[in-house]
Amino acid sequence: MKYNRRKFIGLSALGIPLLSGADLLAGARSIKNMGSGGPIVISTWDFGVAANAEAWKVLKEGGRSLDAVEQGVWVPEADPANQTVGLGGFPDRDGKVTLDACIMDEKGNCGSVAALEHIVHPISVARRVMEKTPHVMLVGEGALQFALEQGFKKEDLLTPQSEKAWKEWLKTSQYKPVINIENKSFAPRKLPGNQYNHDTIGMLALDSKGNLSGACTTSGMAFKLRGRVGDSPIIGAGLYVDNEVGAATSTGVGEEVIRNVGSFLVVELMRQGYRPEEACKEAVMRIIRKKPETAKEIQVGFLALNKKGEYGAYAIQKGFSFAVCDVNKQDLIIKGRSYY
Ligand code: SD4
């Protein structure tokens, strides 16, 4: 559905805030891609480039977007240098690495694991939940037991580097769940040892058959309360795919994304005619409008891809980037626009 005058009036009458003329102009300027129609893969943060390259191997051969996103996010999951996804992720405050992940395909099938320990590729366990069980989500001990039954190997995910950072953190044990703010000096921009405390990967792909899939995987907030689960494994919050419309994923403070069912909201806004960046912006604005004071101090970013292959992102704070890979460009990094 396209924007038109009647649609604008309809949205307004429903109480849905409309973008101003200036917003639309700025949005139009920032939306450079006109939608390749696929194949295309996009993912959060600069390190999405390497993940996209892996996903692209599947897409360029005409493969399924579901395989592309699973294999794409394997890259940061297996990278010990990436300290908020998979192996080498920062532990919780008790020193345990607990992983959250979910995956969703073009048919609306989805699978998820939360607080999963000892498995390098939680995304693949999430896919097994989707494909081998009648359920959507498994957590904690039960998720681990299922993974082991499925043949996944039990491994120690706490690297010396992440253990060192945790021990440093223990000295003050300051529990301040602020993540991903790159541009503010008051925020813990870097953790002990100079590591960034973001890096959740959300990946969205459109394959040559025009089918969309998405994956999201993380070790969550560094030094979180034991048992804390963020948005990343929650279908509708950290990830949502609707093959009629588009797909969305998020990064940042998961609590605010869950409260606003962020990724579902972005997809539903696209259904109403919003372009990807406009939809992401409106989802960000919901968070800001509800909690303006909190929003000043946190980061949340959304990333979206529609059925035409158009993409966009929007974040509360500056510094959110995403990576794009299609037939024209394999290693593109785009600085997402932001409210502040
Ligand atoms: C969480 N959204 O656990 C994740 C963390 C994150 O970039 O995205 N960091 O809340």
Short mmCIF file of C-alpha atoms and ligand atoms in Angstrom, two decimals:
data_model
loop_
_atom_site.label_atom_id
_atom_site.label_comp_id
_atom_site.label_asym_id
_atom_site.label_seq_id
_atom_site.Cartn_x
_atom_site.Cartn_y
_atom_site.Cartn_z
CA MET A 1 0.00 0.00 0.00
CA LYS A 2 1.42 3.37 -0.99
CA TYR A 3 1.18 6.71 0.72
CA ASN A 4 -1.58 8.82 -0.70
CA ARG A 5 -3.73 11.64 0.55
CA ARG A 6 -6.56 9.35 1.64
CA LYS A 7 -4.15 7.13 3.50
CA PHE A 8 -2.72 10.12 5.34
CA ILE A 9 -6.17 11.23 6.42
CA GLY A 10 -7.02 7.70 7.47
CA LEU A 11 -3.90 7.35 9.61
CA SER A 12 -4.44 10.73 11.17
CA ALA A 13 -8.04 9.94 12.03
CA LEU A 14 -6.84 6.78 13.75
CA GLY A 15 -4.63 8.91 15.94
CA ILE A 16 -1.44 7.67 14.32
CA PRO A 17 1.00 10.59 14.23
CA LEU A 18 1.95 11.55 10.73
CA LEU A 19 5.39 12.51 9.60
CA SER A 20 5.83 16.19 8.90
CA GLY A 21 6.70 17.50 5.47
CA ALA A 22 10.25 18.09 6.67
CA ASP A 23 10.46 14.53 7.96
CA LEU A 24 9.24 13.18 4.69
CA LEU A 25 11.75 15.25 2.74
CA ALA A 26 14.57 14.20 5.03
CA GLY A 27 13.33 10.63 4.83
CA ALA A 28 13.15 10.74 1.08
CA ARG A 29 16.68 12.12 0.92
CA SER A 30 18.01 9.42 3.19
CA ILE A 31 16.30 6.56 1.41
CA LYS A 32 18.66 6.07 -1.48
CA ASN A 33 17.81 2.52 -2.37
CA MET A 34 14.73 2.12 -4.46
CA GLY A 35 14.34 -1.54 -3.68
CA SER A 36 16.29 -4.06 -5.72
CA GLY A 37 13.55 -6.63 -5.26
CA GLY A 38 16.24 -8.91 -3.86
CA PRO A 39 18.29 -10.76 -3.23
CA ILE A 40 19.52 -8.54 -0.43
CA VAL A 41 20.72 -8.97 3.14
CA ILE A 42 21.07 -6.31 5.82
CA SER A 43 22.29 -6.54 9.39
CA THR A 44 23.03 -4.45 12.44
CA TRP A 45 26.36 -2.75 13.14
CA ASP A 46 29.57 -2.57 11.13
CA PHE A 47 30.47 -6.18 11.84
CA GLY A 48 27.36 -7.08 9.87
CA VAL A 49 29.58 -6.77 6.78
CA ALA A 50 31.31 -10.10 7.50
CA ALA A 51 28.02 -11.75 8.45
CA ASN A 52 26.34 -10.45 5.29
CA ALA A 53 29.18 -11.83 3.17
CA GLU A 54 28.44 -15.32 4.51
CA ALA A 55 24.70 -14.88 3.97
CA TRP A 56 25.37 -13.61 0.46
CA LYS A 57 27.03 -16.93 -0.47
CA VAL A 58 23.61 -18.52 0.00
CA LEU A 59 21.57 -15.75 -1.62
CA LYS A 60 23.71 -15.37 -4.75
CA GLU A 61 23.21 -19.06 -5.54
CA GLY A 62 19.45 -18.60 -5.37
CA GLY A 63 19.31 -20.10 -1.86
CA ARG A 64 16.65 -19.60 0.77
CA SER A 65 16.68 -16.48 2.93
CA LEU A 66 16.28 -18.66 6.03
CA ASP A 67 19.56 -20.46 5.32
CA ALA A 68 21.20 -17.13 4.51
CA VAL A 69 20.34 -15.50 7.83
CA GLU A 70 21.23 -18.58 9.87
CA GLN A 71 24.62 -18.97 8.20
CA GLY A 72 25.24 -15.23 8.21
CA VAL A 73 24.90 -14.86 11.96
CA TRP A 74 27.12 -17.88 12.54
CA VAL A 75 30.02 -15.51 11.83
CA PRO A 76 29.69 -13.23 14.89
CA GLU A 77 28.42 -16.15 17.01
CA ALA A 78 31.67 -18.03 16.44
CA ASP A 79 33.93 -14.98 16.72
CA PRO A 80 35.54 -14.85 20.17
CA ALA A 81 36.53 -11.24 19.58
CA ASN A 82 32.87 -10.25 19.38
CA GLN A 83 31.92 -9.92 23.03
CA THR A 84 28.17 -9.66 22.85
CA VAL A 85 27.27 -12.50 20.53
CA GLY A 86 27.86 -16.23 21.02
CA LEU A 87 31.31 -17.51 21.93
CA GLY A 88 33.21 -14.95 23.98
CA GLY A 89 30.08 -12.99 24.88
CA PHE A 90 30.20 -11.03 28.11
CA PRO A 91 28.81 -13.13 30.96
CA ASP A 92 25.99 -12.24 33.29
CA ARG A 93 26.87 -10.80 36.69
CA ASP A 94 27.44 -14.33 38.03
CA GLY A 95 30.02 -15.02 35.34
CA LYS A 96 27.86 -17.24 33.10
CA VAL A 97 27.54 -16.61 29.37
CA THR A 98 23.83 -16.90 28.53
CA LEU A 99 22.64 -16.50 24.97
CA ASP A 100 19.36 -15.34 23.41
CA ALA A 101 18.41 -15.95 19.77
CA CYS A 102 15.47 -16.28 17.43
CA ILE A 103 14.76 -16.98 13.80
CA MET A 104 11.68 -16.54 11.60
CA ASP A 105 10.89 -17.63 8.05
CA GLU A 106 8.65 -16.57 5.20
CA LYS A 107 5.81 -18.79 6.34
CA GLY A 108 5.62 -17.19 9.77
CA ASN A 109 7.35 -20.16 11.40
CA CYS A 110 9.63 -19.16 14.22
CA GLY A 111 11.89 -20.59 16.88
CA SER A 112 13.69 -19.13 19.83
CA VAL A 113 16.02 -19.87 22.73
CA ALA A 114 16.66 -17.73 25.77
CA ALA A 115 19.28 -17.92 28.52
CA LEU A 116 20.96 -20.80 26.70
CA GLU A 117 24.42 -21.70 27.98
CA HIS A 118 27.35 -23.63 26.45
CA ILE A 119 26.26 -23.63 22.81
CA VAL A 120 28.19 -21.59 20.24
CA HIS A 121 25.34 -21.31 17.73
CA PRO A 122 22.10 -20.53 19.58
CA ILE A 123 20.55 -19.46 16.26
CA SER A 124 20.74 -23.04 15.02
CA VAL A 125 19.17 -24.34 18.22
CA ALA A 126 16.38 -21.78 17.66
CA ARG A 127 15.95 -23.13 14.13
CA ARG A 128 15.71 -26.68 15.51
CA VAL A 129 13.06 -25.54 18.00
CA MET A 130 11.16 -24.16 15.01
CA GLU A 131 11.58 -27.21 12.82
CA LYS A 132 11.69 -30.14 15.23
CA THR A 133 9.27 -29.21 18.00
CA PRO A 134 5.68 -27.99 18.15
CA HIS A 135 6.93 -25.03 20.23
CA VAL A 136 8.34 -21.59 19.60
CA MET A 137 10.59 -20.99 22.58
CA LEU A 138 12.82 -23.00 24.92
CA VAL A 139 14.74 -21.46 27.80
CA GLY A 140 17.63 -22.18 30.15
CA GLU A 141 18.30 -25.77 31.20
CA GLY A 142 15.57 -27.14 28.95
CA ALA A 143 16.99 -25.35 25.93
CA LEU A 144 20.44 -26.76 26.70
CA GLN A 145 19.08 -30.26 27.16
CA PHE A 146 17.27 -30.00 23.81
CA ALA A 147 20.42 -28.70 22.10
CA LEU A 148 22.50 -31.59 23.43
CA GLU A 149 19.83 -34.09 22.34
CA GLN A 150 20.00 -32.51 18.90
CA GLY A 151 23.74 -33.17 18.77
CA PHE A 152 25.10 -29.70 19.57
CA LYS A 153 28.41 -29.73 21.40
CA LYS A 154 28.68 -28.44 24.97
CA GLU A 155 31.41 -25.82 25.15
CA ASP A 156 32.82 -23.28 27.52
CA LEU A 157 31.87 -19.90 26.06
CA LEU A 158 33.66 -17.69 28.57
CA THR A 159 36.91 -16.56 26.96
CA PRO A 160 39.81 -15.27 29.09
CA GLN A 161 39.16 -11.80 27.66
CA SER A 162 35.50 -11.73 28.71
CA GLU A 163 36.31 -13.28 32.08
CA LYS A 164 38.85 -10.54 32.65
CA ALA A 165 36.30 -7.85 31.78
CA TRP A 166 33.78 -9.44 34.14
CA LYS A 167 36.32 -9.53 36.98
CA GLU A 168 37.11 -5.87 36.36
CA TRP A 169 33.40 -5.10 36.46
CA LEU A 170 33.03 -7.04 39.72
CA LYS A 171 35.32 -4.52 41.42
CA THR A 172 32.57 -1.91 41.25
CA SER A 173 29.62 -4.11 40.25
CA GLN A 174 27.91 -1.02 38.96
CA TYR A 175 24.62 -2.25 37.58
CA LYS A 176 23.64 0.31 35.03
CA PRO A 177 21.81 -1.18 32.11
CA VAL A 178 22.88 1.39 29.56
CA ILE A 179 24.16 0.04 26.31
CA ASN A 180 25.10 1.07 22.85
CA ILE A 181 25.56 4.79 23.29
CA GLU A 182 28.58 5.68 21.28
CA ASN A 183 28.34 9.43 21.51
CA LYS A 184 27.79 10.21 25.17
CA SER A 185 30.55 10.48 27.68
CA PHE A 186 28.38 9.63 30.68
CA ALA A 187 27.48 6.24 29.32
CA PRO A 188 29.73 3.20 29.68
CA ARG A 189 30.82 3.66 26.11
CA LYS A 190 33.49 1.10 26.55
CA LEU A 191 33.75 -1.60 29.17
CA PRO A 192 36.89 -2.51 31.10
CA GLY A 193 39.50 -3.54 28.60
CA ASN A 194 38.11 -1.09 26.06
CA GLN A 195 35.45 -3.35 24.62
CA TYR A 196 32.20 -1.98 23.29
CA ASN A 197 29.16 -3.33 25.03
CA HIS A 198 26.94 -3.62 22.01
CA ASP A 199 27.00 -6.00 19.08
CA THR A 200 23.73 -7.93 18.97
CA ILE A 201 23.28 -9.02 15.41
CA GLY A 202 19.89 -8.75 13.78
CA MET A 203 19.87 -9.87 10.14
CA LEU A 204 17.11 -9.63 7.53
CA ALA A 205 17.21 -11.17 4.05
CA LEU A 206 15.10 -11.22 0.92
CA ASP A 207 15.95 -14.05 -1.47
CA SER A 208 15.61 -14.33 -5.23
CA LYS A 209 12.19 -15.95 -4.84
CA GLY A 210 11.02 -12.85 -3.00
CA ASN A 211 10.88 -14.56 0.40
CA LEU A 212 11.91 -12.84 3.61
CA SER A 213 13.53 -14.30 6.74
CA GLY A 214 15.27 -12.90 9.79
CA ALA A 215 17.58 -13.89 12.64
CA CYS A 216 18.64 -12.19 15.83
CA THR A 217 21.30 -13.43 18.26
CA THR A 218 23.09 -11.99 21.29
CA SER A 219 24.60 -12.57 24.68
CA GLY A 220 22.47 -9.64 25.78
CA MET A 221 23.32 -6.91 28.17
CA ALA A 222 26.80 -7.25 29.64
CA PHE A 223 26.84 -8.41 33.29
CA LYS A 224 23.06 -8.64 33.37
CA LEU A 225 21.09 -10.02 36.28
CA ARG A 226 21.10 -13.82 36.11
CA GLY A 227 17.99 -14.93 34.26
CA ARG A 228 17.45 -11.59 32.52
CA VAL A 229 16.17 -12.02 28.97
CA GLY A 230 16.15 -9.16 26.49
CA ASP A 231 14.21 -8.51 23.32
CA SER A 232 16.45 -10.49 20.99
CA PRO A 233 14.78 -13.91 21.40
CA ILE A 234 11.25 -12.48 21.65
CA ILE A 235 9.32 -12.79 18.41
CA GLY A 236 7.71 -9.43 17.69
CA ALA A 237 10.18 -7.55 19.90
CA GLY A 238 13.71 -8.30 18.66
CA LEU A 239 12.59 -9.73 15.32
CA TYR A 240 9.52 -10.02 13.17
CA VAL A 241 8.95 -11.19 9.62
CA ASP A 242 5.76 -10.97 7.59
CA ASN A 243 6.32 -12.16 4.07
CA GLU A 244 3.48 -10.01 2.74
CA VAL A 245 5.07 -6.84 4.00
CA GLY A 246 8.60 -6.87 5.35
CA ALA A 247 10.85 -7.70 8.26
CA ALA A 248 12.36 -5.81 11.18
CA THR A 249 14.89 -6.32 13.93
CA SER A 250 16.27 -4.32 16.81
CA THR A 251 19.30 -3.63 18.93
CA GLY A 252 19.79 -1.70 22.13
CA VAL A 253 18.07 -1.77 25.51
CA GLY A 254 15.77 -4.74 25.06
CA GLU A 255 13.36 -3.82 27.84
CA GLU A 256 12.14 -0.79 25.91
CA VAL A 257 11.81 -2.83 22.72
CA ILE A 258 9.76 -5.48 24.50
CA ARG A 259 7.51 -2.85 26.10
CA ASN A 260 6.68 -1.50 22.66
CA VAL A 261 6.71 -4.83 20.75
CA GLY A 262 9.11 -2.96 18.52
CA SER A 263 9.80 -5.16 15.51
CA PHE A 264 6.16 -6.13 15.10
CA LEU A 265 5.28 -2.45 15.25
CA VAL A 266 7.78 -1.62 12.51
CA VAL A 267 6.37 -4.31 10.24
CA GLU A 268 2.79 -3.23 10.90
CA LEU A 269 3.71 0.38 10.11
CA MET A 270 5.21 -0.78 6.83
CA ARG A 271 1.94 -2.58 6.14
CA GLN A 272 0.19 0.77 6.57
CA GLY A 273 2.43 2.34 3.95
CA TYR A 274 5.39 3.63 5.94
CA ARG A 275 8.74 3.22 4.23
CA PRO A 276 11.30 1.21 6.23
CA GLU A 277 13.13 4.18 7.73
CA GLU A 278 9.88 6.00 8.54
CA ALA A 279 8.52 2.88 10.25
CA CYS A 280 11.71 2.52 12.31
CA LYS A 281 11.52 6.19 13.23
CA GLU A 282 7.94 5.93 14.42
CA ALA A 283 8.82 2.90 16.56
CA VAL A 284 11.67 4.89 18.10
CA MET A 285 9.33 7.83 18.67
CA ARG A 286 6.91 5.61 20.61
CA ILE A 287 9.73 4.85 23.06
CA ILE A 288 10.77 8.49 23.29
CA ARG A 289 7.21 9.79 23.74
CA LYS A 290 6.46 7.32 26.53
CA LYS A 291 9.68 7.88 28.44
CA PRO A 292 11.43 11.03 27.25
CA GLU A 293 13.80 11.18 30.22
CA THR A 294 14.83 7.52 30.02
CA ALA A 295 15.18 7.71 26.26
CA LYS A 296 17.86 10.39 26.56
CA GLU A 297 20.12 7.89 28.25
CA ILE A 298 19.54 4.72 26.29
CA GLN A 299 20.04 3.44 22.81
CA VAL A 300 17.51 1.52 20.75
CA GLY A 301 17.85 1.06 17.02
CA PHE A 302 15.53 -0.59 14.52
CA LEU A 303 16.39 -1.97 11.11
CA ALA A 304 13.81 -2.85 8.47
CA LEU A 305 13.57 -4.38 5.01
CA ASN A 306 10.42 -4.43 2.94
CA LYS A 307 9.16 -6.84 0.33
CA LYS A 308 10.55 -4.65 -2.46
CA GLY A 309 14.06 -4.79 -1.05
CA GLU A 310 13.94 -1.23 0.33
CA TYR A 311 15.66 -0.86 3.68
CA GLY A 312 16.04 1.69 6.43
CA ALA A 313 16.97 2.17 10.05
CA TYR A 314 16.46 4.66 12.84
CA ALA A 315 17.86 4.91 16.37
CA ILE A 316 17.41 7.02 19.47
CA GLN A 317 21.09 7.93 19.65
CA LYS A 318 23.71 8.64 17.05
CA GLY A 319 26.18 5.91 16.20
CA PHE A 320 23.90 3.12 15.02
CA SER A 321 25.20 1.62 11.81
CA PHE A 322 24.09 -1.22 9.62
CA ALA A 323 25.55 -3.26 6.79
CA VAL A 324 23.94 -3.89 3.41
CA CYS A 325 24.81 -6.48 0.79
CA ASP A 326 23.16 -6.92 -2.59
CA VAL A 327 24.22 -7.53 -6.15
CA ASN A 328 25.66 -4.00 -6.46
CA LYS A 329 27.52 -3.67 -3.19
CA GLN A 330 28.87 -6.33 -0.87
CA ASP A 331 30.39 -4.30 1.95
CA LEU A 332 28.29 -1.22 2.40
CA ILE A 333 28.05 0.33 5.85
CA ILE A 334 25.35 2.94 6.41
CA LYS A 335 25.22 5.26 9.38
CA GLY A 336 21.61 5.13 10.51
CA ARG A 337 19.79 8.39 11.27
CA SER A 338 18.82 9.10 14.84
CA TYR A 339 16.64 11.29 17.03
CA TYR A 340 19.49 12.86 19.01
C1 SD4 B 1 19.30 -7.03 24.79
N1 SD4 B 1 18.89 -5.95 22.67
O1 SD4 B 1 19.64 -8.07 25.33
C2 SD4 B 1 19.84 -6.74 23.39
C3 SD4 B 1 21.19 -6.11 23.53
C4 SD4 B 1 21.67 -5.42 22.32
O2 SD4 B 1 23.16 -4.26 21.15
O3 SD4 B 1 21.03 -5.30 21.32
N2 SD4 B 1 22.81 -4.89 22.27
O4 SD4 B 1 18.58 -6.20 25.32
#
